[in-house]
Structure formats: structure tokens, C-alpha cells
PDB file of C-alpha atoms in Angstrom:
ATOM      1  CA  UNK A1371      -0.162  -0.035  -0.129  1.00 42.00           C
ATOM      2  CA  UNK A1372       1.338   3.336  -0.825  1.00 43.00           C
ATOM      3  CA  UNK A1373       0.622   5.550   2.442  1.00 45.00           C
ATOM      4  CA  UNK A1374      -1.914   7.874   0.341  1.00 50.00           C
ATOM      5  CA  UNK A1375      -5.447   7.621   1.017  1.00 49.00           C
ATOM      6  CA  UNK A1376      -7.326   7.433  -2.525  1.00 53.00           C
ATOM      7  CA  UNK A1377      -7.886  11.226  -3.604  1.00 54.00           C
ATOM      8  CA  UNK A1378      -5.368  12.967  -1.630  1.00 64.00           C
ATOM      9  CA  UNK A1379      -2.746  13.118   1.262  1.00 73.00           C
ATOM     10  CA  UNK A1380      -2.637  11.086   3.964  1.00 80.00           C
ATOM     11  CA  UNK A1381      -2.938  12.305   7.662  1.00 78.00           C
ATOM     12  CA  UNK A1382      -0.349  10.736   9.576  1.00 81.00           C
ATOM     13  CA  UNK A1383      -1.207   8.685  12.580  1.00 82.00           C
ATOM     14  CA  UNK A1384       0.997  10.983  15.084  1.00 80.00           C
ATOM     15  CA  UNK A1385      -0.249  14.134  14.099  1.00 77.00           C
ATOM     16  CA  UNK A1386      -3.546  12.718  14.744  1.00 77.00           C
ATOM     17  CA  UNK A1387      -2.437  11.604  18.060  1.00 79.00           C
ATOM     18  CA  UNK A1388      -0.946  14.803  19.143  1.00 75.00           C
ATOM     19  CA  UNK A1389      -4.226  16.674  17.784  1.00 78.00           C
ATOM     20  CA  UNK A1390      -6.101  14.397  20.062  1.00 79.00           C
ATOM     21  CA  UNK A1391      -4.130  15.285  23.004  1.00 78.00           C
ATOM     22  CA  UNK A1392      -4.140  18.650  22.400  1.00 78.00           C
ATOM     23  CA  UNK A1393      -8.609  18.892  21.750  1.00 80.00           C
ATOM     24  CA  UNK A1394      -8.839  16.780  25.042  1.00 78.00           C
ATOM     25  CA  UNK A1395      -6.186  19.130  27.218  1.00 76.00           C
ATOM     26  CA  UNK A1396      -8.293  22.383  25.566  1.00 79.00           C
ATOM     27  CA  UNK A1397     -11.808  20.713  26.623  1.00 77.00           C
ATOM     28  CA  UNK A1398     -10.655  20.145  30.046  1.00 77.00           C
ATOM     29  CA  UNK A1399      -9.747  23.665  30.490  1.00 77.00           C
ATOM     30  CA  UNK A1400     -12.917  25.006  28.977  1.00 78.00           C
ATOM     31  CA  UNK A1401     -14.625  22.383  31.458  1.00 77.00           C
ATOM     32  CA  UNK A1402     -12.877  24.735  34.466  1.00 77.00           C
ATOM     33  CA  UNK A1403     -13.470  28.078  33.001  1.00 74.00           C
ATOM     34  CA  UNK A1404     -17.673  27.292  32.338  1.00 77.00           C
ATOM     35  CA  UNK A1405     -17.880  25.801  35.995  1.00 77.00           C
ATOM     36  CA  UNK A1406     -16.471  29.403  37.121  1.00 75.00           C
ATOM     37  CA  UNK A1407     -18.497  30.998  34.828  1.00 76.00           C
ATOM     38  CA  UNK A1408     -21.727  29.204  36.234  1.00 76.00           C
ATOM     39  CA  UNK A1409     -20.342  29.617  39.837  1.00 76.00           C
ATOM     40  CA  UNK A1410     -20.140  33.464  39.129  1.00 72.00           C
ATOM     41  CA  UNK A1411     -23.802  33.776  37.380  1.00 70.00           C
ATOM     42  CA  UNK A1412     -24.970  31.569  40.704  1.00 72.00           C
ATOM     43  CA  UNK A1413     -23.385  34.313  42.982  1.00 69.00           C
ATOM     44  CA  UNK A1414     -24.997  36.993  41.416  1.00 63.00           C
ATOM     45  CA  UNK A1415     -28.341  35.540  41.587  1.00 63.00           C
ATOM     46  CA  UNK A1416     -28.087  34.828  44.878  1.00 62.00           C
ATOM     47  CA  UNK A1417     -26.571  38.491  45.628  1.00 57.00           C
ATOM     48  CA  UNK A1418     -28.706  41.511  46.818  1.00 47.00           C
ATOM     49  CA  UNK A1419     -31.160  41.014  43.961  1.00 55.00           C
ATOM     50  CA  UNK A1420     -29.643  43.599  41.895  1.00 46.00           C
ATOM     51  CA  UNK A1421     -29.771  41.545  39.060  1.00 48.00           C
ATOM     52  CA  UNK A1422     -33.143  41.235  37.576  1.00 65.00           C
ATOM     53  CA  UNK A1423     -35.299  37.765  36.230  1.00 69.00           C
ATOM     54  CA  UNK A1424     -34.447  38.421  32.664  1.00 69.00           C
ATOM     55  CA  UNK A1425     -30.908  39.546  32.902  1.00 75.00           C
ATOM     56  CA  UNK A1426     -30.487  36.494  34.687  1.00 77.00           C
ATOM     57  CA  UNK A1427     -32.176  34.332  32.204  1.00 80.00           C
ATOM     58  CA  UNK A1428     -30.089  35.892  29.286  1.00 81.00           C
ATOM     59  CA  UNK A1429     -26.815  35.266  31.243  1.00 83.00           C
ATOM     60  CA  UNK A1430     -27.822  31.758  31.849  1.00 85.00           C
ATOM     61  CA  UNK A1431     -28.920  31.185  28.164  1.00 87.00           C
ATOM     62  CA  UNK A1432     -25.570  32.814  27.076  1.00 87.00           C
ATOM     63  CA  UNK A1433     -23.339  30.515  29.415  1.00 88.00           C
ATOM     64  CA  UNK A1434     -25.355  27.292  28.119  1.00 89.00           C
ATOM     65  CA  UNK A1435     -25.326  28.269  24.160  1.00 89.00           C
ATOM     66  CA  UNK A1436     -21.280  29.021  25.181  1.00 88.00           C
ATOM     67  CA  UNK A1437     -21.057  25.523  26.416  1.00 89.00           C
ATOM     68  CA  UNK A1438     -23.047  23.716  23.654  1.00 90.00           C
ATOM     69  CA  UNK A1439     -20.642  26.018  20.991  1.00 89.00           C
ATOM     70  CA  UNK A1440     -17.888  24.814  22.626  1.00 89.00           C
ATOM     71  CA  UNK A1441     -18.831  21.252  23.178  1.00 90.00           C
ATOM     72  CA  UNK A1442     -19.555  20.634  19.339  1.00 91.00           C
ATOM     73  CA  UNK A1443     -16.344  22.798  18.271  1.00 90.00           C
ATOM     74  CA  UNK A1444     -14.522  20.073  20.546  1.00 90.00           C
ATOM     75  CA  UNK A1445     -16.344  16.966  18.542  1.00 91.00           C
ATOM     76  CA  UNK A1446     -15.941  18.802  15.457  1.00 90.00           C
ATOM     77  CA  UNK A1447     -12.001  19.097  16.310  1.00 90.00           C
ATOM     78  CA  UNK A1448     -12.053  15.246  17.480  1.00 90.00           C
ATOM     79  CA  UNK A1449     -13.833  14.452  14.076  1.00 91.00           C
ATOM     80  CA  UNK A1450     -11.269  16.567  12.240  1.00 89.00           C
ATOM     81  CA  UNK A1451      -8.391  14.951  13.842  1.00 88.00           C
ATOM     82  CA  UNK A1452      -9.734  11.299  12.883  1.00 89.00           C
ATOM     83  CA  UNK A1453      -9.891  12.246   9.247  1.00 89.00           C
ATOM     84  CA  UNK A1454      -7.868   9.871   7.206  1.00 88.00           C
ATOM     85  CA  UNK A1455      -7.780  12.458   4.085  1.00 88.00           C
ATOM     86  CA  UNK A1456      -8.330  15.909   3.279  1.00 86.00           C
ATOM     87  CA  UNK A1457     -11.659  14.899   1.162  1.00 88.00           C
ATOM     88  CA  UNK A1458     -12.874  13.694   4.421  1.00 90.00           C
ATOM     89  CA  UNK A1459     -11.489  16.875   6.168  1.00 88.00           C
ATOM     90  CA  UNK A1460     -13.666  19.007   3.620  1.00 89.00           C
ATOM     91  CA  UNK A1461     -16.774  16.923   4.289  1.00 92.00           C
ATOM     92  CA  UNK A1462     -16.736  17.415   7.952  1.00 91.00           C
ATOM     93  CA  UNK A1463     -16.053  20.596   7.878  1.00 89.00           C
ATOM     94  CA  UNK A1464     -19.146  21.507   5.833  1.00 90.00           C
ATOM     95  CA  UNK A1465     -21.161  19.646   7.777  1.00 91.00           C
ATOM     96  CA  UNK A1466     -20.030  21.798  11.003  1.00 91.00           C
ATOM     97  CA  UNK A1467     -20.590  24.606   9.214  1.00 89.00           C
ATOM     98  CA  UNK A1468     -24.170  23.846   8.462  1.00 90.00           C
ATOM     99  CA  UNK A1469     -25.273  22.758  12.056  1.00 90.00           C
ATOM    100  CA  UNK A1470     -23.781  25.843  13.813  1.00 89.00           C
ATOM    101  CA  UNK A1471     -25.662  28.458  11.059  1.00 88.00           C
ATOM    102  CA  UNK A1472     -28.590  26.372  12.233  1.00 90.00           C
ATOM    103  CA  UNK A1473     -27.764  26.370  15.990  1.00 91.00           C
ATOM    104  CA  UNK A1474     -26.564  30.174  15.879  1.00 87.00           C
ATOM    105  CA  UNK A1475     -29.794  30.849  14.431  1.00 89.00           C
ATOM    106  CA  UNK A1476     -32.102  28.991  16.995  1.00 90.00           C
ATOM    107  CA  UNK A1477     -29.865  30.656  19.683  1.00 88.00           C
ATOM    108  CA  UNK A1478     -30.100  34.057  18.214  1.00 87.00           C
ATOM    109  CA  UNK A1479     -34.091  33.889  18.365  1.00 86.00           C
ATOM    110  CA  UNK A1480     -33.874  32.550  21.981  1.00 88.00           C
ATOM    111  CA  UNK A1481     -31.694  34.759  23.440  1.00 81.00           C
ATOM    112  CA  UNK A1482     -34.170  37.954  21.559  1.00 82.00           C
ATOM    113  CA  UNK A1483     -36.989  36.139  23.431  1.00 82.00           C
ATOM    114  CA  UNK A1484     -35.432  36.180  26.885  1.00 78.00           C
ATOM    115  CA  UNK A1485     -34.254  39.589  26.567  1.00 72.00           C
ATOM    116  CA  UNK A1486     -37.630  40.975  25.563  1.00 73.00           C
ATOM    117  CA  UNK A1487     -39.201  39.493  28.439  1.00 66.00           C
ATOM    118  CA  UNK A1488     -37.442  41.810  30.614  1.00 52.00           C
ATOM    119  CA  UNK A1489     -38.485  45.372  28.686  1.00 48.00           C
ATOM    120  CA  UNK A1490     -41.659  46.949  28.735  1.00 45.00           C
ATOM    121  CA  UNK A1491     -43.505  46.761  25.851  1.00 47.00           C
ATOM    122  CA  UNK A1492     -43.821  50.594  24.597  1.00 45.00           C
ATOM    123  CA  UNK A1493     -47.409  49.924  23.478  1.00 49.00           C
ATOM    124  CA  UNK A1494     -48.813  48.803  26.443  1.00 46.00           C
ATOM    125  CA  UNK A1495     -50.187  51.540  28.877  1.00 47.00           C
ATOM    126  CA  UNK A1496     -48.436  51.983  31.900  1.00 40.00           C
TER     127      UNK A1496
END
């Protein structure tokens, strides 16, 4: 066998293993960051009530979306490092971009609804 995958350059196993370790280390670091962010939001929520409920909801959603997006990025990176050739890399990348676009649209819609929940409707009488 020639060492090249049909239709493209084969990614060496050592490079894939190194990339997998790097992705896992980054995932662990991010998990620590998210835990700290969640503790901060919780502390804000239990403090003197200075943060309105809608702002709290937006904050919770934003953190949740960030977790979801980063998890998806780590999964994507994991798939990429396991790709055998550039054709597979391009297929993985295209699928990921389509999924992320759909996810971002849904998240923007949800954040908009949450933000509107705390605002007074200017058409309603006071």
C-alpha cells in the first residue's frame, strides 16, 4: 500500500494523536472555565437581588449556548483529527458549518425572546 489515501494526502497517525491530546487538554481547560462562569452567575443570582430576572435568564442562556457551541467545536475538532484525508476533512467541515449556522440562528432567536421578556412593551399603557 502506498501510504496515501485514495484521492488525497493521508494525515499521519502521529499528527492525529497529537491533535487528539491537544483537543482533550483544551476541553478540560474550557470545562474549568465554564464551571467558574456558572459559579459567578449563581453568586450574582443569590446576591442582593440587583440583577433582574430577565438579565439572569439571558446570562444563563448565554452560558448554556457557549457550553453547547464549544462542545460542538470540540466534537468537530475530534472528528477532524480522525480524518484520513483532505476530502474527509472538507466533508466534516462542511457538515459542521451547516449545523453551526442552524444552531446560531436558534440561539439568537432564544436570546432575543429572553431579552424581550424583561423589557416593557412601549405600546402597553403604564
